[in-house]
């Protein structure tokens, strides 16, 4: 049972809204599993109050936080240091407080690639068809290239955004931007298809492209985990493709945050189990 004392360290998550977040459950379970005297709580931070909330981390010696929508970009100017990944992305999902010095990190993209590795999928040399050019797409594309993907084809509804993202990424590897309408043209060259858009969260969402043309040889990944199996994953599975949902990314971005804060190996299985029980 959770036992809070005067020595208990405080961690948390900033979001607006934050009620839906599974991180408090997952991180608290991780602290408990390792016998670390710490709690992790949700902080509903209105974007207008973000500066005050960040000052509060220093003032109250809160040891670390995760940051979620819509604060990931907005928090950057309030921090003292930003690591290379977060600087490139212009977005932070993890903050560590060391004696009032706040360092920002972004574990989303690497958490994504970790989740593929856990499923036995090696991205090195692979061609990835990545759908979406928003914040999630950027984090995932950057991590894929940094971890050795051979080629990333970014397909987006708004072609200009895909082009802009590919320009930013081109010094890190082989990147191409295409319009969503052209997805079917490149499907046969892809080893992996990754959906980083919000399409599929609602049952009424129209498909991104004709999923029936997905070949069985491809690995299909959706960063959505609610629903657990999106229409994209359902159809891909029916076609014989290997499918991976966003649960692993959620767990592994959290695992990396845990490692940054504690320096300890995160209990990934425990973290995954408590989320599975909740979903
Ligand atoms: P996030 O930070 O979660 O990635 P975002 O920056 O708002 O959110 O990006 C959302 C992504 O989903 C974008 O690539 C967006 O495409 P556009 O750039 O054309 O807006 C994509 N997206 C959202 N709804 C979509 C839809 N109905 N069809 C196709 N793409 C969609």
PDB file of C-alpha atoms and ligand atoms in Angstrom:
ATOM      1  CA  UNK A   1       0.000   0.000   0.000  1.00  0.00           C
ATOM      2  CA  UNK A   2       1.116   3.558  -0.775  1.00  0.00           C
ATOM      3  CA  UNK A   3       2.629   5.135   2.330  1.00  0.00           C
ATOM      4  CA  UNK A   4       3.346   8.856   2.113  1.00  0.00           C
ATOM      5  CA  UNK A   5       5.785  10.337   4.624  1.00  0.00           C
ATOM      6  CA  UNK A   6       7.685  13.584   5.058  1.00  0.00           C
ATOM      7  CA  UNK A   7      10.471  12.126   2.912  1.00  0.00           C
ATOM      8  CA  UNK A   8       8.300  11.132  -0.042  1.00  0.00           C
ATOM      9  CA  UNK A   9       9.430  12.692  -3.339  1.00  0.00           C
ATOM     10  CA  UNK A  10       6.772  14.258  -5.543  1.00  0.00           C
ATOM     11  CA  UNK A  11       6.518  13.794  -9.295  1.00  0.00           C
ATOM     12  CA  UNK A  12       3.628  14.518 -11.622  1.00  0.00           C
ATOM     13  CA  UNK A  13       2.226  15.391 -14.997  1.00  0.00           C
ATOM     14  CA  UNK A  14       1.185  18.766 -16.415  1.00  0.00           C
ATOM     15  CA  UNK A  15      -1.698  18.628 -18.883  1.00  0.00           C
ATOM     16  CA  UNK A  16      -4.874  20.464 -19.825  1.00  0.00           C
ATOM     17  CA  UNK A  17      -6.968  18.426 -19.561  1.00  0.00           C
ATOM     18  CA  UNK A  18      -5.090  15.794 -17.579  1.00  0.00           C
ATOM     19  CA  UNK A  19      -7.933  13.624 -16.265  1.00  0.00           C
ATOM     20  CA  UNK A  20      -7.549  11.042 -19.049  1.00  0.00           C
ATOM     21  CA  UNK A  21      -3.825  10.492 -18.385  1.00  0.00           C
ATOM     22  CA  UNK A  22      -2.644   6.976 -17.581  1.00  0.00           C
ATOM     23  CA  UNK A  23       0.788   8.194 -16.471  1.00  0.00           C
ATOM     24  CA  UNK A  24      -0.084   8.619 -12.765  1.00  0.00           C
ATOM     25  CA  UNK A  25      -1.168   4.997 -12.607  1.00  0.00           C
ATOM     26  CA  UNK A  26       1.846   3.753 -14.542  1.00  0.00           C
ATOM     27  CA  UNK A  27       4.538   5.802 -12.768  1.00  0.00           C
ATOM     28  CA  UNK A  28       3.121   5.207  -9.296  1.00  0.00           C
ATOM     29  CA  UNK A  29       3.151   1.471  -9.996  1.00  0.00           C
ATOM     30  CA  UNK A  30       6.763   1.761 -11.146  1.00  0.00           C
ATOM     31  CA  UNK A  31       7.874   3.597  -7.996  1.00  0.00           C
ATOM     32  CA  UNK A  32       6.045   1.086  -5.851  1.00  0.00           C
ATOM     33  CA  UNK A  33       7.511  -1.914  -7.682  1.00  0.00           C
ATOM     34  CA  UNK A  34      11.043  -0.658  -7.054  1.00  0.00           C
ATOM     35  CA  UNK A  35      10.332   0.451  -3.478  1.00  0.00           C
ATOM     36  CA  UNK A  36      11.080   4.081  -4.300  1.00  0.00           C
ATOM     37  CA  UNK A  37       9.553   6.536  -1.811  1.00  0.00           C
ATOM     38  CA  UNK A  38       7.787   8.752  -4.347  1.00  0.00           C
ATOM     39  CA  UNK A  39       4.337   9.695  -5.616  1.00  0.00           C
ATOM     40  CA  UNK A  40       3.225  10.867  -9.035  1.00  0.00           C
ATOM     41  CA  UNK A  41       0.162  13.084  -9.320  1.00  0.00           C
ATOM     42  CA  UNK A  42      -1.836  14.836 -12.065  1.00  0.00           C
ATOM     43  CA  UNK A  43      -1.594  18.638 -12.278  1.00  0.00           C
ATOM     44  CA  UNK A  44      -4.241  20.332 -14.386  1.00  0.00           C
ATOM     45  CA  UNK A  45      -2.314  23.348 -15.662  1.00  0.00           C
ATOM     46  CA  UNK A  46      -4.132  25.931 -17.726  1.00  0.00           C
ATOM     47  CA  UNK A  47      -1.704  27.100 -20.457  1.00  0.00           C
ATOM     48  CA  UNK A  48      -2.141  30.674 -19.168  1.00  0.00           C
ATOM     49  CA  UNK A  49      -0.670  29.607 -15.815  1.00  0.00           C
ATOM     50  CA  UNK A  50       2.212  27.525 -17.142  1.00  0.00           C
ATOM     51  CA  UNK A  51       4.955  29.947 -16.054  1.00  0.00           C
ATOM     52  CA  UNK A  52       3.614  29.954 -12.514  1.00  0.00           C
ATOM     53  CA  UNK A  53       3.300  26.192 -12.495  1.00  0.00           C
ATOM     54  CA  UNK A  54       6.930  25.777 -13.613  1.00  0.00           C
ATOM     55  CA  UNK A  55       8.074  28.201 -10.908  1.00  0.00           C
ATOM     56  CA  UNK A  56       6.106  26.022  -8.512  1.00  0.00           C
ATOM     57  CA  UNK A  57       8.248  23.008  -9.441  1.00  0.00           C
ATOM     58  CA  UNK A  58      11.321  24.897  -8.254  1.00  0.00           C
ATOM     59  CA  UNK A  59       9.596  26.477  -5.271  1.00  0.00           C
ATOM     60  CA  UNK A  60       8.197  23.182  -3.991  1.00  0.00           C
ATOM     61  CA  UNK A  61      11.074  20.941  -5.048  1.00  0.00           C
ATOM     62  CA  UNK A  62       8.909  18.707  -7.202  1.00  0.00           C
ATOM     63  CA  UNK A  63      11.459  16.258  -8.606  1.00  0.00           C
ATOM     64  CA  UNK A  64      10.131  15.712 -12.075  1.00  0.00           C
ATOM     65  CA  UNK A  65       7.151  15.959 -14.340  1.00  0.00           C
ATOM     66  CA  UNK A  66       5.815  14.691 -17.607  1.00  0.00           C
ATOM     67  CA  UNK A  67       4.219  17.212 -19.901  1.00  0.00           C
ATOM     68  CA  UNK A  68       1.315  16.490 -22.204  1.00  0.00           C
ATOM     69  CA  UNK A  69      -1.056  18.264 -24.575  1.00  0.00           C
ATOM     70  CA  UNK A  70      -1.208  21.241 -25.039  1.00  0.00           C
ATOM     71  CA  UNK A  71       1.874  22.220 -23.046  1.00  0.00           C
ATOM     72  CA  UNK A  72       4.757  20.302 -24.645  1.00  0.00           C
ATOM     73  CA  UNK A  73       5.878  23.187 -26.855  1.00  0.00           C
ATOM     74  CA  UNK A  74       4.779  25.977 -24.536  1.00  0.00           C
ATOM     75  CA  UNK A  75       6.926  24.797 -21.616  1.00  0.00           C
ATOM     76  CA  UNK A  76      10.234  25.038 -23.509  1.00  0.00           C
ATOM     77  CA  UNK A  77      11.010  28.741 -22.792  1.00  0.00           C
ATOM     78  CA  UNK A  78      10.439  28.230 -19.051  1.00  0.00           C
ATOM     79  CA  UNK A  79      13.130  25.563 -18.651  1.00  0.00           C
ATOM     80  CA  UNK A  80      16.850  26.003 -17.907  1.00  0.00           C
ATOM     81  CA  UNK A  81      18.203  23.299 -20.189  1.00  0.00           C
ATOM     82  CA  UNK A  82      16.864  21.311 -23.127  1.00  0.00           C
ATOM     83  CA  UNK A  83      18.429  18.118 -24.437  1.00  0.00           C
ATOM     84  CA  UNK A  84      19.242  17.618 -28.106  1.00  0.00           C
ATOM     85  CA  UNK A  85      16.090  15.680 -28.994  1.00  0.00           C
ATOM     86  CA  UNK A  86      13.718  18.101 -27.251  1.00  0.00           C
ATOM     87  CA  UNK A  87      15.574  21.031 -28.846  1.00  0.00           C
ATOM     88  CA  UNK A  88      15.139  19.568 -32.304  1.00  0.00           C
ATOM     89  CA  UNK A  89      11.462  18.824 -31.689  1.00  0.00           C
ATOM     90  CA  UNK A  90      10.785  22.111 -29.897  1.00  0.00           C
ATOM     91  CA  UNK A  91       8.752  20.032 -27.468  1.00  0.00           C
ATOM     92  CA  UNK A  92       9.327  18.530 -24.028  1.00  0.00           C
ATOM     93  CA  UNK A  93       7.499  15.607 -22.417  1.00  0.00           C
ATOM     94  CA  UNK A  94       9.797  15.088 -19.418  1.00  0.00           C
ATOM     95  CA  UNK A  95      11.339  17.548 -16.970  1.00  0.00           C
ATOM     96  CA  UNK A  96      13.900  16.737 -14.302  1.00  0.00           C
ATOM     97  CA  UNK A  97      14.443  19.118 -11.397  1.00  0.00           C
ATOM     98  CA  UNK A  98      17.956  19.062  -9.928  1.00  0.00           C
ATOM     99  CA  UNK A  99      18.219  21.624  -7.118  1.00  0.00           C
ATOM    100  CA  UNK A 100      15.997  24.062  -8.970  1.00  0.00           C
ATOM    101  CA  UNK A 101      17.661  23.563 -12.347  1.00  0.00           C
ATOM    102  CA  UNK A 102      15.023  22.253 -14.759  1.00  0.00           C
ATOM    103  CA  UNK A 103      16.113  20.097 -17.711  1.00  0.00           C
ATOM    104  CA  UNK A 104      13.727  19.206 -20.511  1.00  0.00           C
ATOM    105  CA  UNK A 105      13.741  15.974 -22.501  1.00  0.00           C
ATOM    106  CA  UNK A 106      11.514  14.327 -25.058  1.00  0.00           C
ATOM    107  CA  UNK A 107      11.158  10.560 -24.799  1.00  0.00           C
ATOM    108  CA  UNK A 108       8.211  10.109 -27.188  1.00  0.00           C
ATOM    109  CA  UNK A 109      10.124   9.180 -30.325  1.00  0.00           C
ATOM    110  CA  UNK A 110      12.647   6.911 -28.653  1.00  0.00           C
ATOM    111  CA  UNK A 111       9.836   5.341 -26.650  1.00  0.00           C
ATOM    112  CA  UNK A 112       8.144   4.584 -29.953  1.00  0.00           C
ATOM    113  CA  UNK A 113      11.236   2.883 -31.403  1.00  0.00           C
ATOM    114  CA  UNK A 114      11.769   0.992 -28.117  1.00  0.00           C
ATOM    115  CA  UNK A 115       8.226  -0.365 -28.435  1.00  0.00           C
ATOM    116  CA  UNK A 116       9.009  -1.704 -31.910  1.00  0.00           C
ATOM    117  CA  UNK A 117      12.205  -3.326 -30.642  1.00  0.00           C
ATOM    118  CA  UNK A 118      10.237  -4.972 -27.866  1.00  0.00           C
ATOM    119  CA  UNK A 119       8.051  -6.514 -30.570  1.00  0.00           C
ATOM    120  CA  UNK A 120      11.110  -7.775 -32.414  1.00  0.00           C
ATOM    121  CA  UNK A 121      10.987  -5.103 -35.117  1.00  0.00           C
ATOM    122  CA  UNK A 122      14.407  -3.700 -36.047  1.00  0.00           C
ATOM    123  CA  UNK A 123      14.085  -0.341 -37.851  1.00  0.00           C
ATOM    124  CA  UNK A 124      17.658  -0.261 -39.140  1.00  0.00           C
ATOM    125  CA  UNK A 125      17.762   0.059 -42.902  1.00  0.00           C
ATOM    126  CA  UNK A 126      13.976  -0.136 -43.167  1.00  0.00           C
ATOM    127  CA  UNK A 127      11.694   1.986 -45.318  1.00  0.00           C
ATOM    128  CA  UNK A 128       8.962   3.559 -43.208  1.00  0.00           C
ATOM    129  CA  UNK A 129       5.766   5.078 -44.541  1.00  0.00           C
ATOM    130  CA  UNK A 130       4.871   7.541 -41.818  1.00  0.00           C
ATOM    131  CA  UNK A 131       1.434   9.135 -41.908  1.00  0.00           C
ATOM    132  CA  UNK A 132       1.091  12.531 -40.247  1.00  0.00           C
ATOM    133  CA  UNK A 133       3.323  15.563 -39.942  1.00  0.00           C
ATOM    134  CA  UNK A 134       2.213  16.973 -36.579  1.00  0.00           C
ATOM    135  CA  UNK A 135       4.059  16.872 -33.273  1.00  0.00           C
ATOM    136  CA  UNK A 136       3.827  13.102 -32.928  1.00  0.00           C
ATOM    137  CA  UNK A 137       4.901  12.519 -36.519  1.00  0.00           C
ATOM    138  CA  UNK A 138       7.926  14.740 -36.025  1.00  0.00           C
ATOM    139  CA  UNK A 139       9.013  12.941 -32.834  1.00  0.00           C
ATOM    140  CA  UNK A 140       8.578   9.497 -34.396  1.00  0.00           C
ATOM    141  CA  UNK A 141      10.258  10.398 -37.700  1.00  0.00           C
ATOM    142  CA  UNK A 142      13.273  11.943 -35.939  1.00  0.00           C
ATOM    143  CA  UNK A 143      13.757   8.915 -33.689  1.00  0.00           C
ATOM    144  CA  UNK A 144      13.407   6.493 -36.619  1.00  0.00           C
ATOM    145  CA  UNK A 145      16.140   8.297 -38.548  1.00  0.00           C
ATOM    146  CA  UNK A 146      18.418   8.638 -35.519  1.00  0.00           C
ATOM    147  CA  UNK A 147      18.051   4.923 -34.839  1.00  0.00           C
ATOM    148  CA  UNK A 148      18.955   3.891 -38.342  1.00  0.00           C
ATOM    149  CA  UNK A 149      15.822   3.733 -40.498  1.00  0.00           C
ATOM    150  CA  UNK A 150      16.903   3.670 -44.136  1.00  0.00           C
ATOM    151  CA  UNK A 151      14.173   5.885 -45.510  1.00  0.00           C
ATOM    152  CA  UNK A 152      11.165   7.737 -44.091  1.00  0.00           C
ATOM    153  CA  UNK A 153       8.335   8.681 -46.438  1.00  0.00           C
ATOM    154  CA  UNK A 154       6.099  11.243 -44.752  1.00  0.00           C
ATOM    155  CA  UNK A 155       2.536  11.262 -46.047  1.00  0.00           C
ATOM    156  CA  UNK A 156       0.230  14.002 -44.882  1.00  0.00           C
ATOM    157  CA  UNK A 157      -3.205  15.360 -45.745  1.00  0.00           C
ATOM    158  CA  UNK A 158      -1.651  18.816 -45.972  1.00  0.00           C
ATOM    159  CA  UNK A 159       1.327  18.227 -48.249  1.00  0.00           C
ATOM    160  CA  UNK A 160       3.019  21.509 -47.225  1.00  0.00           C
ATOM    161  CA  UNK A 161       3.400  20.275 -43.646  1.00  0.00           C
ATOM    162  CA  UNK A 162       4.991  17.019 -44.827  1.00  0.00           C
ATOM    163  CA  UNK A 163       7.378  18.982 -47.052  1.00  0.00           C
ATOM    164  CA  UNK A 164       8.295  21.352 -44.204  1.00  0.00           C
ATOM    165  CA  UNK A 165       8.976  18.417 -41.877  1.00  0.00           C
ATOM    166  CA  UNK A 166      11.030  16.570 -44.478  1.00  0.00           C
ATOM    167  CA  UNK A 167      13.173  19.700 -44.963  1.00  0.00           C
ATOM    168  CA  UNK A 168      13.888  19.814 -41.215  1.00  0.00           C
ATOM    169  CA  UNK A 169      14.773  16.115 -41.150  1.00  0.00           C
ATOM    170  CA  UNK A 170      16.812  15.744 -44.305  1.00  0.00           C
ATOM    171  CA  UNK A 171      20.187  16.239 -42.625  1.00  0.00           C
ATOM    172  CA  UNK A 172      19.434  13.180 -40.468  1.00  0.00           C
ATOM    173  CA  UNK A 173      18.683  10.738 -43.275  1.00  0.00           C
ATOM    174  CA  UNK A 174      16.718   9.888 -46.377  1.00  0.00           C
ATOM    175  CA  UNK A 175      13.304  11.575 -46.192  1.00  0.00           C
ATOM    176  CA  UNK A 176      10.546  12.106 -48.726  1.00  0.00           C
ATOM    177  CA  UNK A 177       7.251  14.004 -48.451  1.00  0.00           C
ATOM    178  CA  UNK A 178       4.122  12.879 -50.241  1.00  0.00           C
ATOM    179  CA  UNK A 179       0.476  13.692 -50.175  1.00  0.00           C
ATOM    180  CA  UNK A 180      -1.931  11.278 -48.478  1.00  0.00           C
ATOM    181  CA  UNK A 181      -3.495  10.508 -51.859  1.00  0.00           C
ATOM    182  CA  UNK A 182      -0.185   9.022 -53.006  1.00  0.00           C
ATOM    183  CA  UNK A 183       0.144   6.515 -50.174  1.00  0.00           C
ATOM    184  CA  UNK A 184      -1.018   3.572 -52.245  1.00  0.00           C
ATOM    185  CA  UNK A 185       1.713   4.308 -54.814  1.00  0.00           C
ATOM    186  CA  UNK A 186       4.508   3.778 -52.259  1.00  0.00           C
ATOM    187  CA  UNK A 187       2.973   0.956 -50.210  1.00  0.00           C
ATOM    188  CA  UNK A 188       4.880  -1.806 -51.953  1.00  0.00           C
ATOM    189  CA  UNK A 189       8.227  -0.216 -51.033  1.00  0.00           C
ATOM    190  CA  UNK A 190       7.414   0.123 -47.316  1.00  0.00           C
ATOM    191  CA  UNK A 191       8.568  -2.274 -44.592  1.00  0.00           C
ATOM    192  CA  UNK A 192       6.590  -0.396 -41.969  1.00  0.00           C
ATOM    193  CA  UNK A 193       3.481   1.787 -42.019  1.00  0.00           C
ATOM    194  CA  UNK A 194       3.052   4.083 -39.024  1.00  0.00           C
ATOM    195  CA  UNK A 195      -0.041   6.157 -38.272  1.00  0.00           C
ATOM    196  CA  UNK A 196       0.804   9.194 -36.145  1.00  0.00           C
ATOM    197  CA  UNK A 197      -2.444  11.062 -36.824  1.00  0.00           C
ATOM    198  CA  UNK A 198      -5.513  11.011 -34.605  1.00  0.00           C
ATOM    199  CA  UNK A 199      -7.503   9.254 -37.335  1.00  0.00           C
ATOM    200  CA  UNK A 200      -8.906   6.045 -35.885  1.00  0.00           C
ATOM    201  CA  UNK A 201      -9.598   7.347 -32.386  1.00  0.00           C
ATOM    202  CA  UNK A 202     -13.272   7.618 -33.276  1.00  0.00           C
ATOM    203  CA  UNK A 203     -15.153   4.776 -34.916  1.00  0.00           C
ATOM    204  CA  UNK A 204     -16.708   7.227 -37.364  1.00  0.00           C
ATOM    205  CA  UNK A 205     -13.313   8.387 -38.700  1.00  0.00           C
ATOM    206  CA  UNK A 206     -13.022   7.751 -42.443  1.00  0.00           C
ATOM    207  CA  UNK A 207      -9.917   5.701 -43.339  1.00  0.00           C
ATOM    208  CA  UNK A 208      -6.657   7.487 -44.205  1.00  0.00           C
ATOM    209  CA  UNK A 209      -6.389   5.395 -47.384  1.00  0.00           C
ATOM    210  CA  UNK A 210      -7.789   2.109 -48.665  1.00  0.00           C
ATOM    211  CA  UNK A 211      -6.540  -0.284 -45.975  1.00  0.00           C
ATOM    212  CA  UNK A 212      -7.517  -3.270 -48.131  1.00  0.00           C
ATOM    213  CA  UNK A 213      -4.371  -2.761 -50.223  1.00  0.00           C
ATOM    214  CA  UNK A 214      -2.005  -3.326 -47.262  1.00  0.00           C
ATOM    215  CA  UNK A 215       0.367  -6.196 -48.112  1.00  0.00           C
ATOM    216  CA  UNK A 216       0.913  -8.989 -45.542  1.00  0.00           C
ATOM    217  CA  UNK A 217       4.677  -8.403 -45.581  1.00  0.00           C
ATOM    218  CA  UNK A 218       4.445  -5.005 -43.906  1.00  0.00           C
ATOM    219  CA  UNK A 219       4.432  -4.180 -40.180  1.00  0.00           C
ATOM    220  CA  UNK A 220       1.597  -1.763 -39.375  1.00  0.00           C
ATOM    221  CA  UNK A 221       1.887   0.449 -36.321  1.00  0.00           C
ATOM    222  CA  UNK A 222      -0.685   2.832 -34.889  1.00  0.00           C
ATOM    223  CA  UNK A 223       0.342   5.147 -32.060  1.00  0.00           C
ATOM    224  CA  UNK A 224      -3.291   5.129 -30.875  1.00  0.00           C
ATOM    225  CA  UNK A 225      -4.034   2.724 -27.997  1.00  0.00           C
ATOM    226  CA  UNK A 226      -7.659   3.720 -27.407  1.00  0.00           C
ATOM    227  CA  UNK A 227      -9.328   1.966 -29.133  1.00  0.00           C
ATOM    228  CA  UNK A 228      -6.878  -0.851 -28.577  1.00  0.00           C
ATOM    229  CA  UNK A 229      -7.206  -1.944 -32.199  1.00  0.00           C
ATOM    230  CA  UNK A 230      -8.022   0.813 -34.662  1.00  0.00           C
ATOM    231  CA  UNK A 231      -9.707   0.132 -37.988  1.00  0.00           C
ATOM    232  CA  UNK A 232      -6.265   0.395 -39.631  1.00  0.00           C
ATOM    233  CA  UNK A 233      -4.889  -2.338 -37.365  1.00  0.00           C
ATOM    234  CA  UNK A 234      -7.974  -4.523 -37.706  1.00  0.00           C
ATOM    235  CA  UNK A 235      -7.841  -4.524 -41.487  1.00  0.00           C
ATOM    236  CA  UNK A 236      -4.042  -4.905 -41.559  1.00  0.00           C
ATOM    237  CA  UNK A 237      -4.262  -7.889 -39.235  1.00  0.00           C
ATOM    238  CA  UNK A 238      -6.916  -9.413 -41.473  1.00  0.00           C
ATOM    239  CA  UNK A 239      -4.513  -9.033 -44.388  1.00  0.00           C
ATOM    240  CA  UNK A 240      -1.910 -11.027 -42.488  1.00  0.00           C
ATOM    241  CA  UNK A 241       0.298  -8.094 -41.507  1.00  0.00           C
ATOM    242  CA  UNK A 242       1.996  -7.858 -38.117  1.00  0.00           C
ATOM    243  CA  UNK A 243       0.328  -5.098 -36.090  1.00  0.00           C
ATOM    244  CA  UNK A 244       1.477  -2.993 -33.142  1.00  0.00           C
ATOM    245  CA  UNK A 245      -0.645  -0.441 -31.271  1.00  0.00           C
ATOM    246  CA  UNK A 246       0.359   2.614 -29.231  1.00  0.00           C
ATOM    247  CA  UNK A 247       0.429   0.937 -25.832  1.00  0.00           C
ATOM    248  CA  UNK A 248       4.126   0.153 -26.097  1.00  0.00           C
ATOM    249  CA  UNK A 249       4.969   3.733 -27.021  1.00  0.00           C
ATOM    250  CA  UNK A 250       3.046   4.999 -23.990  1.00  0.00           C
ATOM    251  CA  UNK A 251       4.859   2.574 -21.709  1.00  0.00           C
ATOM    252  CA  UNK A 252       8.319   3.140 -23.149  1.00  0.00           C
ATOM    253  CA  UNK A 253       8.143   6.943 -23.205  1.00  0.00           C
ATOM    254  CA  UNK A 254       7.235   6.629 -19.526  1.00  0.00           C
ATOM    255  CA  UNK A 255       9.988   4.103 -18.913  1.00  0.00           C
ATOM    256  CA  UNK A 256      12.552   6.491 -20.361  1.00  0.00           C
ATOM    257  CA  UNK A 257      11.219   9.333 -18.203  1.00  0.00           C
ATOM    258  CA  UNK A 258      11.487   7.075 -15.144  1.00  0.00           C
ATOM    259  CA  UNK A 259      15.105   6.284 -16.028  1.00  0.00           C
ATOM    260  CA  UNK A 260      15.915   9.993 -16.434  1.00  0.00           C
ATOM    261  CA  UNK A 261      14.458  10.798 -13.003  1.00  0.00           C
ATOM    262  CA  UNK A 262      15.683   7.853 -10.980  1.00  0.00           C
ATOM    263  CA  UNK A 263      18.689   6.480 -12.863  1.00  0.00           C
ATOM    264  CA  UNK A 264      17.111   3.082 -12.289  1.00  0.00           C
ATOM    265  CA  UNK A 265      15.967   0.442 -14.755  1.00  0.00           C
ATOM    266  CA  UNK A 266      12.195   0.906 -15.133  1.00  0.00           C
ATOM    267  CA  UNK A 267       9.927  -2.080 -14.396  1.00  0.00           C
ATOM    268  CA  UNK A 268       8.453  -2.091 -17.907  1.00  0.00           C
ATOM    269  CA  UNK A 269       6.327  -5.195 -17.379  1.00  0.00           C
ATOM    270  CA  UNK A 270       4.656  -3.724 -14.296  1.00  0.00           C
ATOM    271  CA  UNK A 271       4.030  -0.444 -16.097  1.00  0.00           C
ATOM    272  CA  UNK A 272       2.462  -2.243 -19.030  1.00  0.00           C
ATOM    273  CA  UNK A 273       0.346  -4.495 -16.837  1.00  0.00           C
ATOM    274  CA  UNK A 274      -1.320  -1.673 -14.882  1.00  0.00           C
ATOM    275  CA  UNK A 275      -2.225   0.107 -18.095  1.00  0.00           C
ATOM    276  CA  UNK A 276      -3.601  -3.048 -19.682  1.00  0.00           C
ATOM    277  CA  UNK A 277      -5.755  -3.565 -16.591  1.00  0.00           C
ATOM    278  CA  UNK A 278      -7.104  -0.038 -16.931  1.00  0.00           C
ATOM    279  CA  UNK A 279      -7.840  -0.080 -20.677  1.00  0.00           C
TER     280      UNK A 279
HETATM  281  P1  LIG B   1      -0.090  15.751 -32.877  1.00  0.00           P
HETATM  282  O1  LIG B   1       0.797  16.677 -32.098  1.00  0.00           O
HETATM  283  O2  LIG B   1      -0.883  14.807 -32.031  1.00  0.00           O
HETATM  284  O3  LIG B   1       0.637  15.055 -33.973  1.00  0.00           O
HETATM  285  P2  LIG B   1      -1.131  17.748 -34.668  1.00  0.00           P
HETATM  286  O4  LIG B   1       0.143  18.494 -34.619  1.00  0.00           O
HETATM  287  O5  LIG B   1      -2.411  18.519 -34.599  1.00  0.00           O
HETATM  288  O6  LIG B   1      -1.231  16.673 -33.500  1.00  0.00           O
HETATM  289  O7  LIG B   1      -1.134  16.837 -35.996  1.00  0.00           O
HETATM  290  C1  LIG B   1      -2.192  16.057 -36.338  1.00  0.00           C
HETATM  291  C2  LIG B   1      -1.823  15.220 -37.570  1.00  0.00           C
HETATM  292  O8  LIG B   1      -2.956  14.426 -37.901  1.00  0.00           O
HETATM  293  C3  LIG B   1      -1.523  16.035 -38.804  1.00  0.00           C
HETATM  294  O9  LIG B   1      -0.613  15.349 -39.622  1.00  0.00           O
HETATM  295  C4  LIG B   1      -2.899  16.116 -39.466  1.00  0.00           C
HETATM  296  O10 LIG B   1      -2.878  16.375 -40.850  1.00  0.00           O
HETATM  297  P3  LIG B   1      -2.841  17.913 -41.392  1.00  0.00           P
HETATM  298  O11 LIG B   1      -1.431  18.377 -41.214  1.00  0.00           O
HETATM  299  O12 LIG B   1      -3.252  17.819 -42.793  1.00  0.00           O
HETATM  300  O13 LIG B   1      -3.818  18.670 -40.522  1.00  0.00           O
HETATM  301  C5  LIG B   1      -3.388  14.730 -39.206  1.00  0.00           C
HETATM  302  N1  LIG B   1      -4.833  14.611 -39.296  1.00  0.00           N
HETATM  303  C6  LIG B   1      -5.740  14.986 -38.358  1.00  0.00           C
HETATM  304  N2  LIG B   1      -6.994  14.706 -38.775  1.00  0.00           N
HETATM  305  C7  LIG B   1      -6.875  14.126 -40.008  1.00  0.00           C
HETATM  306  C8  LIG B   1      -7.804  13.596 -40.951  1.00  0.00           C
HETATM  307  N3  LIG B   1      -9.114  13.591 -40.710  1.00  0.00           N
HETATM  308  N4  LIG B   1      -7.309  13.070 -42.091  1.00  0.00           N
HETATM  309  C9  LIG B   1      -5.988  13.041 -42.346  1.00  0.00           C
HETATM  310  N5  LIG B   1      -5.057  13.524 -41.492  1.00  0.00           N
HETATM  311  C10 LIG B   1      -5.493  14.060 -40.330  1.00  0.00           C
END
